[in-house]
CSV table of C-alpha atoms in Angstrom, one decimal:
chain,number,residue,atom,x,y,z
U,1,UNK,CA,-37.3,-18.5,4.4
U,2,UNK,CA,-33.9,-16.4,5.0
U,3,UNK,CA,-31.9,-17.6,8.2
U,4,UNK,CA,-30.3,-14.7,10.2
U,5,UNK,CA,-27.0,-16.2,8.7
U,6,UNK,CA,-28.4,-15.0,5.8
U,7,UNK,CA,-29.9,-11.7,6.6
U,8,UNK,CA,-26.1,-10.6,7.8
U,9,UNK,CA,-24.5,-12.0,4.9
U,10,UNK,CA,-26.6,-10.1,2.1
U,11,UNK,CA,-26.4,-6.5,4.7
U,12,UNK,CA,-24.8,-3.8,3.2
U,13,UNK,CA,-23.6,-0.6,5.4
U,14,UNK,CA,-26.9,0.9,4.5
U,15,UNK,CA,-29.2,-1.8,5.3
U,16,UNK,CA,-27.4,-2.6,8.7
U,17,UNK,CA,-27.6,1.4,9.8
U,18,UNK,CA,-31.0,1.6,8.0
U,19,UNK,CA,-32.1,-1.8,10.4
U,20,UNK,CA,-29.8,-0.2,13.2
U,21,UNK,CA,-32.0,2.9,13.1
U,22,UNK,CA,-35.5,1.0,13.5
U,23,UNK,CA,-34.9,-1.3,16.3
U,24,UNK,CA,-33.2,1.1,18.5
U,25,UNK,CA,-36.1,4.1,17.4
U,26,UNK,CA,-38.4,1.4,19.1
U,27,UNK,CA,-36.7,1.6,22.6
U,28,UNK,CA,-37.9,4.8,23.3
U,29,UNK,CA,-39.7,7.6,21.9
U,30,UNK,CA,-37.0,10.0,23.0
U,31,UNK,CA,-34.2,8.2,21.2
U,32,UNK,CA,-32.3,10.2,18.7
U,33,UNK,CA,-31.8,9.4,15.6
U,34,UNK,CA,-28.9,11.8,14.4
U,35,UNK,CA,-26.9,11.1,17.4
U,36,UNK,CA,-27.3,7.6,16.9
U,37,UNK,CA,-26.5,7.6,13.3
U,38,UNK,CA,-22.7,9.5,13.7
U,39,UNK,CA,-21.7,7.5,17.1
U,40,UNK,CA,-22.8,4.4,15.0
U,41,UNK,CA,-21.1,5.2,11.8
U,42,UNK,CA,-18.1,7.2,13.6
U,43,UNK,CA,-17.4,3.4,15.6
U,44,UNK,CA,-17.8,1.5,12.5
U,45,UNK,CA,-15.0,3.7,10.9
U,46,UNK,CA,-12.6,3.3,13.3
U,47,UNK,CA,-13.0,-0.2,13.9
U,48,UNK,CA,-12.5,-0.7,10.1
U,49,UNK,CA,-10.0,1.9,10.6
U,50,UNK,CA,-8.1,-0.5,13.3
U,51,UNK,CA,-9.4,-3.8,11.1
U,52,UNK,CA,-7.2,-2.2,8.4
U,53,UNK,CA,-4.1,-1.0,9.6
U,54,UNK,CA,-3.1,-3.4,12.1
U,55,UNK,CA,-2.7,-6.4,9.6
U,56,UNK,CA,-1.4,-3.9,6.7
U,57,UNK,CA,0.9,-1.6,8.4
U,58,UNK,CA,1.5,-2.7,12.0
U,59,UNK,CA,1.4,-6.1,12.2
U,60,UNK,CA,4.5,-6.4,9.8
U,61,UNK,CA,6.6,-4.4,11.5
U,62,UNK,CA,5.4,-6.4,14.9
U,63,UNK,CA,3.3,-4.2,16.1
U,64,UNK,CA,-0.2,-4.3,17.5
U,65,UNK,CA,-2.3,-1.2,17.6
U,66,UNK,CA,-1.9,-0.3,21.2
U,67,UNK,CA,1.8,-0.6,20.5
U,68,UNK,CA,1.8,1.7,17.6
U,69,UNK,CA,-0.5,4.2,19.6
U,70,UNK,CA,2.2,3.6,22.5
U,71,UNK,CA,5.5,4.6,20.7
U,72,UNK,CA,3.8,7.2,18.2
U,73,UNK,CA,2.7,9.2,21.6
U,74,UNK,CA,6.2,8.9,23.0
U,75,UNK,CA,7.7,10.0,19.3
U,76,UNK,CA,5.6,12.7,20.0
U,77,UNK,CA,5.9,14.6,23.3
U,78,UNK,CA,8.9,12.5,24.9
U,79,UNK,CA,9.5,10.8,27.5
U,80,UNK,CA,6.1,9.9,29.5
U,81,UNK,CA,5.0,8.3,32.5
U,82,UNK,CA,2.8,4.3,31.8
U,83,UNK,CA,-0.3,6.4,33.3
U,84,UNK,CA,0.4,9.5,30.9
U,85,UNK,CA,0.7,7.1,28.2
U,86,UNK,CA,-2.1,5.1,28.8
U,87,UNK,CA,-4.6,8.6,28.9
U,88,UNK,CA,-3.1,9.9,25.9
U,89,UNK,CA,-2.4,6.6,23.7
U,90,UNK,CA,-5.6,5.6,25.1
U,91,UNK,CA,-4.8,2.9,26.1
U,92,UNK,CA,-6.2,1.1,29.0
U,93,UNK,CA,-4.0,1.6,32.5
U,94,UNK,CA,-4.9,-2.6,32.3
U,95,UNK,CA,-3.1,-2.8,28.8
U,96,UNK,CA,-0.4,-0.7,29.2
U,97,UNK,CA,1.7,-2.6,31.1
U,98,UNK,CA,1.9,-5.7,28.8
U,99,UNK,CA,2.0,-3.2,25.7
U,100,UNK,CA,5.1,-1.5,27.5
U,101,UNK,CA,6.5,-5.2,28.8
U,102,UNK,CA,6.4,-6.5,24.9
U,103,UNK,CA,8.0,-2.9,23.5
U,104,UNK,CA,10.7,-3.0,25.5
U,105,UNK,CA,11.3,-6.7,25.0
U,106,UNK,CA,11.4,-5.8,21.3
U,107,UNK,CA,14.0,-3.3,22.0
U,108,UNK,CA,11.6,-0.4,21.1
U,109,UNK,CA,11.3,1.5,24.3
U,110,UNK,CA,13.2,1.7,27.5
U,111,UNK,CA,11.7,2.4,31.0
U,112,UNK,CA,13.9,4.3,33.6
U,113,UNK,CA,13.2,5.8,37.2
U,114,UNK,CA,12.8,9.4,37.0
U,115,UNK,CA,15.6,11.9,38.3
U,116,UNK,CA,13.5,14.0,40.3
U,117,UNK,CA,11.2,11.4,41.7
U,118,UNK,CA,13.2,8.1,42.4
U,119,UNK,CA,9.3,6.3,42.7
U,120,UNK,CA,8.3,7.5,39.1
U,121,UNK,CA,8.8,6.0,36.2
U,122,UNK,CA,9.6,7.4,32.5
U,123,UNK,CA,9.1,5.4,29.0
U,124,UNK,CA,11.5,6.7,26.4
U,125,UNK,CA,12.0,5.6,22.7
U,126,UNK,CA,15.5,3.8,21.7
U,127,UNK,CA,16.2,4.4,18.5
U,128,UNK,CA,15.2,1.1,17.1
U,129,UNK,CA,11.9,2.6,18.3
U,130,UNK,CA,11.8,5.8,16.7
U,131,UNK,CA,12.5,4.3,13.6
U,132,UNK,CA,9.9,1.6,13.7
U,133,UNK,CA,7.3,4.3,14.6
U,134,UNK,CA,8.4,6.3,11.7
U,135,UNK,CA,8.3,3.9,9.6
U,136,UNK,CA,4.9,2.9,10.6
U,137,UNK,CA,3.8,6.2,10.3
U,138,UNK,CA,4.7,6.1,6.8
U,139,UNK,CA,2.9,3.5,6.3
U,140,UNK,CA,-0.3,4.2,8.7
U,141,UNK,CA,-0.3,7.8,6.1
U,142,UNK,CA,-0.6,6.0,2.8
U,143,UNK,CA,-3.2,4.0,4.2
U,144,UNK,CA,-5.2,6.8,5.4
U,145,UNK,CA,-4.9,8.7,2.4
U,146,UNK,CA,-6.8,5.5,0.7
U,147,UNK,CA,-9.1,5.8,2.9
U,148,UNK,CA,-10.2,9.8,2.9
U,149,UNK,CA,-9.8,10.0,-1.1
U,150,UNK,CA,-13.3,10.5,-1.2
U,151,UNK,CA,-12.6,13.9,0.6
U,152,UNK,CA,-11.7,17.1,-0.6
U,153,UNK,CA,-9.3,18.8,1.7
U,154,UNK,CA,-11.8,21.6,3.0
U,155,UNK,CA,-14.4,17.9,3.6
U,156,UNK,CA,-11.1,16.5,5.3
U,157,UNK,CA,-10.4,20.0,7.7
U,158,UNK,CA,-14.6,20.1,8.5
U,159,UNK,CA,-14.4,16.2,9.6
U,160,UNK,CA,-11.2,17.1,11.7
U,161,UNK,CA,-12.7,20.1,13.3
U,162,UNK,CA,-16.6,18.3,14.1
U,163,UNK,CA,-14.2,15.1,15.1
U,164,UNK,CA,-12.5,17.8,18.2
U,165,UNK,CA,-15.5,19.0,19.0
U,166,UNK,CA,-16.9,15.7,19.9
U,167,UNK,CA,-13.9,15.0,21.5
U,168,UNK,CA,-13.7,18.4,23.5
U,169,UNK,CA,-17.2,16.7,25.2
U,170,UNK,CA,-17.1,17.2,28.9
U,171,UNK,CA,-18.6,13.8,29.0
U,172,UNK,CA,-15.4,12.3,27.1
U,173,UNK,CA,-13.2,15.2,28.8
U,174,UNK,CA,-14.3,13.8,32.4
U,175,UNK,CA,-13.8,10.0,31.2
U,176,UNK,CA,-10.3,10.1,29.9
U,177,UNK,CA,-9.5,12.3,33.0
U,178,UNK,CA,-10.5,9.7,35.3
U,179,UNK,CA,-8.4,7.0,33.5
């Protein structure tokens, strides 16, 4: 008789969603299937997303994820405020003051009080920052290009696009807003 150990080591992606999809239809009888099946395979993407780059592209360059996310925002739009960064980084307001604490230890960003408000703070890149995050960038590119090869480029614009509109929900929208 197969342990569980076993059951999860023979899963494949297609068994594990196929399994996912029975147990949760049992629940309810309101559950929905096609919502269930792109949050579950949309959250499985990015984690192997993350699982990927962090010990391939950012790790090396001593980096963690929140880091990256941290210093390619501020690359970005400029100069931020820890609570702007944390929203659009997102990154937790909890992990963003350690993230910023080891960044600036590494020499990567600087924090300074802002000139119209004394009270505020600003994050800004140094250089040695705006060249790590380019770098990573680089890096973070090549490996994403791995990973969408699959896609043609009109696929790659239609997964974009659905990807916004998900994003655009007022249920996210109000979320992130609170943060």
């Amino acid at each position: 008789m197969p342990t569980p150990d076993d059951a999860a080591t023979n899963a494949t992606a297609e068994t594990f969603e196929a399994t996912a999809r029975a147990r949760v239809s049992e629940l309810a009888d309101d559950i929905d299937l096609g919502t269930f099946a792109a949050a579950f395979n949309l959250f499985r993407a990015a984690s192997q997303l993350v699982q990927d780059l962090e010990p391939q592209v950012h790790r090396p360059l001593g980096l963690s994820i929140a880091g990256f996310r941290i210093l390619f925002t501020v690359w970005t739009l400029g100069e931020l405020q820890p609570r702007q960064l944390a929203r659009l980084a997102g990154v937790s307001r909890a992990a963003i003051s350690g993230a910023l604490k080891t960044l600036e230890r590494d020499g990567l960003v600087e924090r300074h009080r802002d000139d119209l408000d004394g009270r505020l703070v600003n994050v800004r890149l140094t250089p040695l920052g705006a060249t790590t995050v380019e770098t990573a960038y680089i890096e973070q590119n090549r490996r994403e290009r791995l990973l969408f090869e699959s896609l043609d480029h009109d696929e790659l614009e239609a997964l974009a696009s659905m990807i916004r509109r998900v994003l655009a929900s007022p249920v996210i929208a109000n979320d992130n807003a609170a943060s």
